[in-house]
Amino acid sequence: MSRRGTWLLGWSLALVLAVLFAALGRWQLGRMDEKQAMLDQVAATLQQRQPLSLAAAADPARARDFDWAQGGGHFLDAPAVLLDNQQRGGRPGVRVYRAFAPDGAEPLLVELGWLPLPGDRTMPQPAAIPGPQRVQGLLAPPPSAGLADGLSTATPGGDVLAVRLDAPGLPALLGLERLPARVLKLDPALPLGHARDLDVLPNTLPPQKHLGYAVQWFGLAAAVLATALVLTFRFRR
């Protein structure tokens, strides 16, 4: 290949890489904006705390939104759902959910909090919650499972171990036909359940991390072009 052909090939490769790195940077900025908008909506919802009925969990028009909700009802006599791969303070554990039947509305999953897992991954056996209850908290989409996929399975204690809350067959394991698109993150002030908070980005990257990765990708794009310019200058000399 001639020197000119080598030069053209090198620049073509540099441009392709620069465009690819810039596209990855833009994608990271998009994810940053999405998550920041999510956090802003949650902050506004928690500041106002204008309660809706728990029936709002099944509203398909607000499946990706956040609302404060409250109502009475009772927890069903059904297995607990243990959401796997959940960290808190750097420790592995599970998030505990139970099906709650609001008065006059279809059942939904209520997050009761986080429990640690020992080294041998022996699953905890959360106690049932009997009797009428009045609950309140943040209606939110279930935690992101990332690339995780798989069926929900029964634990030795009779509960359900899941890697995602929209897994096929999960409602049937709880004796239900379906579950609403949103779950209720129980108010930490209520004397129920386990250690919990209203964090809507558990085990995922915050907006600041996406910004940092975007800067890195844009930096790589600039470095590729700068390297190509330096090599071109030397080639001409």
Short mmCIF file of C-alpha atoms in Angstrom, two decimals:
data_model
loop_
_atom_site.label_atom_id
_atom_site.label_comp_id
_atom_site.label_asym_id
_atom_site.label_seq_id
_atom_site.Cartn_x
_atom_site.Cartn_y
_atom_site.Cartn_z
CA MET A 1 0.00 0.00 0.00
CA SER A 2 1.27 3.47 -0.88
CA ARG A 3 2.00 6.07 1.77
CA ARG A 4 -1.04 8.04 0.62
CA GLY A 5 -3.22 4.94 0.95
CA THR A 6 -1.87 4.36 4.45
CA TRP A 7 -2.63 7.98 5.34
CA LEU A 8 -6.21 7.71 4.06
CA LEU A 9 -6.77 4.42 5.87
CA GLY A 10 -5.41 5.86 9.12
CA TRP A 11 -7.64 8.92 8.94
CA SER A 12 -10.69 6.80 8.10
CA LEU A 13 -10.05 4.63 11.14
CA ALA A 14 -9.48 7.69 13.33
CA LEU A 15 -12.74 9.29 12.22
CA VAL A 16 -14.70 6.11 12.78
CA LEU A 17 -13.29 5.76 16.30
CA ALA A 18 -13.86 9.44 17.08
CA VAL A 19 -17.50 9.24 15.96
CA LEU A 20 -18.03 6.05 17.97
CA PHE A 21 -16.51 7.52 21.13
CA ALA A 22 -18.51 10.73 20.72
CA ALA A 23 -21.72 8.71 20.29
CA LEU A 24 -20.99 6.82 23.51
CA GLY A 25 -20.40 10.15 25.23
CA ARG A 26 -23.74 11.50 24.02
CA TRP A 27 -25.45 8.32 25.21
CA GLN A 28 -23.96 8.80 28.68
CA LEU A 29 -25.17 12.42 28.71
CA GLY A 30 -28.65 11.19 27.77
CA ARG A 31 -28.63 8.72 30.66
CA MET A 32 -27.46 11.51 32.97
CA ASP A 33 -30.37 13.72 31.91
CA GLU A 34 -32.88 10.87 32.33
CA LYS A 35 -31.73 10.05 35.83
CA GLN A 36 -31.49 13.67 36.91
CA ALA A 37 -35.06 14.25 35.69
CA MET A 38 -36.09 11.19 37.70
CA LEU A 39 -34.41 12.50 40.85
CA ASP A 40 -35.98 15.93 40.35
CA GLN A 41 -39.44 14.39 40.04
CA VAL A 42 -38.93 12.31 43.16
CA ALA A 43 -37.70 15.35 45.11
CA ALA A 44 -40.78 17.36 44.08
CA THR A 45 -43.09 14.47 44.98
CA LEU A 46 -41.52 14.03 48.41
CA GLN A 47 -41.65 17.75 49.09
CA GLN A 48 -45.36 18.02 48.26
CA ARG A 49 -46.49 14.58 49.50
CA GLN A 50 -49.97 14.99 48.07
CA PRO A 51 -51.33 11.48 48.59
CA LEU A 52 -53.08 9.48 45.90
CA SER A 53 -55.01 6.28 46.31
CA LEU A 54 -53.00 3.06 46.15
CA ALA A 55 -55.08 2.22 43.08
CA ALA A 56 -52.83 4.67 41.20
CA ALA A 57 -50.17 1.93 41.12
CA ALA A 58 -52.10 0.29 38.27
CA ASP A 59 -52.48 3.47 36.18
CA PRO A 60 -50.70 2.62 32.89
CA ALA A 61 -50.33 6.30 32.01
CA ARG A 62 -48.06 6.82 35.05
CA ALA A 63 -46.17 3.53 34.93
CA ARG A 64 -42.78 5.33 34.82
CA ASP A 65 -43.68 8.19 37.17
CA PHE A 66 -43.49 8.77 40.91
CA ASP A 67 -46.37 9.55 43.25
CA TRP A 68 -46.99 9.63 46.97
CA ALA A 69 -49.81 7.26 47.89
CA GLN A 70 -51.51 5.94 51.00
CA GLY A 71 -54.38 3.72 51.99
CA GLY A 72 -55.63 0.91 54.15
CA GLY A 73 -55.77 -2.79 53.52
CA HIS A 74 -53.95 -5.96 54.48
CA PHE A 75 -50.94 -7.99 53.43
CA LEU A 76 -51.94 -11.17 51.63
CA ASP A 77 -51.17 -14.59 53.03
CA ALA A 78 -48.68 -15.17 50.21
CA PRO A 79 -44.92 -15.78 49.99
CA ALA A 80 -42.58 -12.86 50.40
CA VAL A 81 -40.63 -11.80 47.31
CA LEU A 82 -36.86 -11.50 47.84
CA LEU A 83 -35.27 -9.36 45.16
CA ASP A 84 -31.72 -10.63 44.71
CA ASN A 85 -28.47 -8.73 44.02
CA GLN A 86 -29.30 -5.72 46.17
CA GLN A 87 -26.48 -3.95 48.00
CA ARG A 88 -26.69 -1.55 50.91
CA GLY A 89 -23.62 0.03 52.43
CA GLY A 90 -21.43 -2.24 50.31
CA ARG A 91 -23.02 -5.40 51.72
CA PRO A 92 -24.91 -7.93 49.57
CA GLY A 93 -28.50 -8.66 50.41
CA VAL A 94 -32.09 -8.82 49.22
CA ARG A 95 -35.00 -6.40 49.18
CA VAL A 96 -38.15 -7.81 50.72
CA TYR A 97 -41.54 -7.30 49.07
CA ARG A 98 -44.98 -8.51 50.05
CA ALA A 99 -48.27 -8.41 48.20
CA PHE A 100 -50.65 -5.90 49.77
CA ALA A 101 -54.38 -5.77 49.06
CA PRO A 102 -55.66 -2.20 49.39
CA ASP A 103 -59.29 -1.62 50.24
CA GLY A 104 -61.12 -1.41 46.92
CA ALA A 105 -58.10 -1.83 44.67
CA GLU A 106 -56.05 -4.65 43.17
CA PRO A 107 -53.02 -5.99 45.08
CA LEU A 108 -49.59 -4.45 44.59
CA LEU A 109 -46.09 -5.18 45.84
CA VAL A 110 -44.88 -3.20 48.87
CA GLU A 111 -41.17 -2.89 49.54
CA LEU A 112 -40.54 -3.62 53.21
CA GLY A 113 -36.80 -3.01 53.19
CA TRP A 114 -33.41 -4.66 52.85
CA LEU A 115 -31.93 -7.68 54.62
CA PRO A 116 -28.28 -8.81 54.46
CA LEU A 117 -27.17 -12.18 53.14
CA PRO A 118 -24.51 -14.29 54.90
CA GLY A 119 -21.56 -15.74 53.03
CA ASP A 120 -23.39 -18.98 52.28
CA ARG A 121 -26.35 -17.02 50.82
CA THR A 122 -28.87 -18.55 53.19
CA MET A 123 -32.08 -16.72 52.41
CA PRO A 124 -33.85 -14.89 55.23
CA GLN A 125 -37.41 -15.79 56.15
CA PRO A 126 -39.28 -12.53 56.69
CA ALA A 127 -42.16 -12.73 59.14
CA ALA A 128 -45.71 -12.27 57.91
CA ILE A 129 -47.55 -9.07 58.75
CA PRO A 130 -51.04 -9.94 60.00
CA GLY A 131 -54.12 -7.79 60.44
CA PRO A 132 -55.35 -4.55 58.88
CA GLN A 133 -52.63 -2.05 58.04
CA ARG A 134 -52.48 1.50 56.82
CA VAL A 135 -49.50 2.14 54.58
CA GLN A 136 -48.02 5.08 52.76
CA GLY A 137 -44.99 5.65 50.61
CA LEU A 138 -43.62 6.35 47.17
CA LEU A 139 -45.17 4.67 44.15
CA ALA A 140 -42.27 3.96 41.82
CA PRO A 141 -41.25 1.68 38.96
CA PRO A 142 -39.52 -1.45 40.27
CA PRO A 143 -35.73 -1.36 40.61
CA SER A 144 -33.84 -1.77 37.35
CA ALA A 145 -32.53 -5.28 36.81
CA GLY A 146 -29.98 -4.21 34.19
CA LEU A 147 -29.20 -7.14 31.92
CA ALA A 148 -30.38 -9.69 34.46
CA ASP A 149 -33.03 -12.09 33.27
CA GLY A 150 -34.53 -15.27 34.55
CA LEU A 151 -37.48 -16.90 36.24
CA SER A 152 -38.48 -16.44 39.84
CA THR A 153 -37.83 -19.50 42.00
CA ALA A 154 -39.00 -20.76 45.38
CA THR A 155 -36.62 -20.61 48.35
CA PRO A 156 -36.27 -23.42 50.91
CA GLY A 157 -38.36 -21.28 53.28
CA GLY A 158 -41.23 -21.09 50.84
CA ASP A 159 -40.67 -17.51 49.68
CA VAL A 160 -39.91 -16.35 46.13
CA LEU A 161 -36.41 -15.39 44.98
CA ALA A 162 -36.46 -13.04 42.00
CA VAL A 163 -33.87 -11.13 39.99
CA ARG A 164 -36.49 -8.75 38.59
CA LEU A 165 -39.99 -7.83 39.67
CA ASP A 166 -41.45 -8.00 36.16
CA ALA A 167 -40.30 -11.59 35.69
CA PRO A 168 -42.81 -13.86 33.92
CA GLY A 169 -44.76 -16.02 36.29
CA LEU A 170 -44.15 -13.94 39.43
CA PRO A 171 -47.85 -13.04 39.95
CA ALA A 172 -48.82 -16.71 39.69
CA LEU A 173 -46.32 -17.64 42.42
CA LEU A 174 -48.16 -15.19 44.67
CA GLY A 175 -51.59 -16.51 43.72
CA LEU A 176 -52.39 -13.42 41.63
CA GLU A 177 -53.41 -12.90 38.02
CA ARG A 178 -51.27 -9.79 37.58
CA LEU A 179 -49.35 -7.10 39.40
CA PRO A 180 -49.38 -3.33 38.79
CA ALA A 181 -46.48 -1.76 36.96
CA ARG A 182 -45.41 0.18 40.06
CA VAL A 183 -44.48 -0.86 43.58
CA LEU A 184 -44.89 1.03 46.85
CA LYS A 185 -41.64 1.99 48.55
CA LEU A 186 -42.85 2.01 52.13
CA ASP A 187 -42.32 5.20 54.12
CA PRO A 188 -39.24 4.62 56.33
CA ALA A 189 -41.08 6.38 59.18
CA LEU A 190 -43.62 3.55 59.45
CA PRO A 191 -42.88 0.89 62.10
CA LEU A 192 -42.95 -1.99 59.62
CA GLY A 193 -40.39 -4.07 57.82
CA HIS A 194 -36.64 -3.63 57.69
CA ALA A 195 -33.89 -1.09 56.90
CA ARG A 196 -35.05 1.00 53.97
CA ASP A 197 -35.02 4.39 52.30
CA LEU A 198 -36.69 6.10 49.36
CA ASP A 199 -33.69 5.87 47.03
CA VAL A 200 -34.95 5.26 43.49
CA LEU A 201 -31.51 4.49 42.05
CA PRO A 202 -30.27 1.60 44.18
CA ASN A 203 -27.44 -0.43 42.64
CA THR A 204 -27.32 1.86 39.59
CA LEU A 205 -25.12 4.74 38.50
CA PRO A 206 -26.06 8.26 39.68
CA PRO A 207 -26.13 11.16 37.18
CA GLN A 208 -22.65 12.32 38.22
CA LYS A 209 -21.13 8.99 37.22
CA HIS A 210 -22.71 9.19 33.76
CA LEU A 211 -21.26 12.68 33.37
CA GLY A 212 -17.83 11.36 34.31
CA TYR A 213 -18.06 8.56 31.75
CA ALA A 214 -19.27 11.03 29.09
CA VAL A 215 -16.22 13.21 29.70
CA GLN A 216 -13.99 10.15 29.35
CA TRP A 217 -15.58 9.15 26.01
CA PHE A 218 -15.33 12.69 24.63
CA GLY A 219 -11.73 12.79 25.82
CA LEU A 220 -10.96 9.60 23.94
CA ALA A 221 -12.54 11.03 20.79
CA ALA A 222 -10.40 14.16 21.10
CA ALA A 223 -7.28 12.06 21.78
CA VAL A 224 -7.84 9.98 18.64
CA LEU A 225 -8.16 13.09 16.47
CA ALA A 226 -5.15 14.73 18.12
CA THR A 227 -3.07 11.60 17.50
CA ALA A 228 -4.17 11.54 13.86
CA LEU A 229 -3.16 15.18 13.43
CA VAL A 230 0.27 14.58 14.97
CA LEU A 231 0.89 11.56 12.75
CA THR A 232 -0.28 13.52 9.70
CA PHE A 233 2.15 16.33 10.50
CA ARG A 234 5.01 13.85 10.81
CA PHE A 235 3.92 12.14 7.60
CA ARG A 236 4.08 15.41 5.68
CA ARG A 237 7.50 16.22 7.08
#
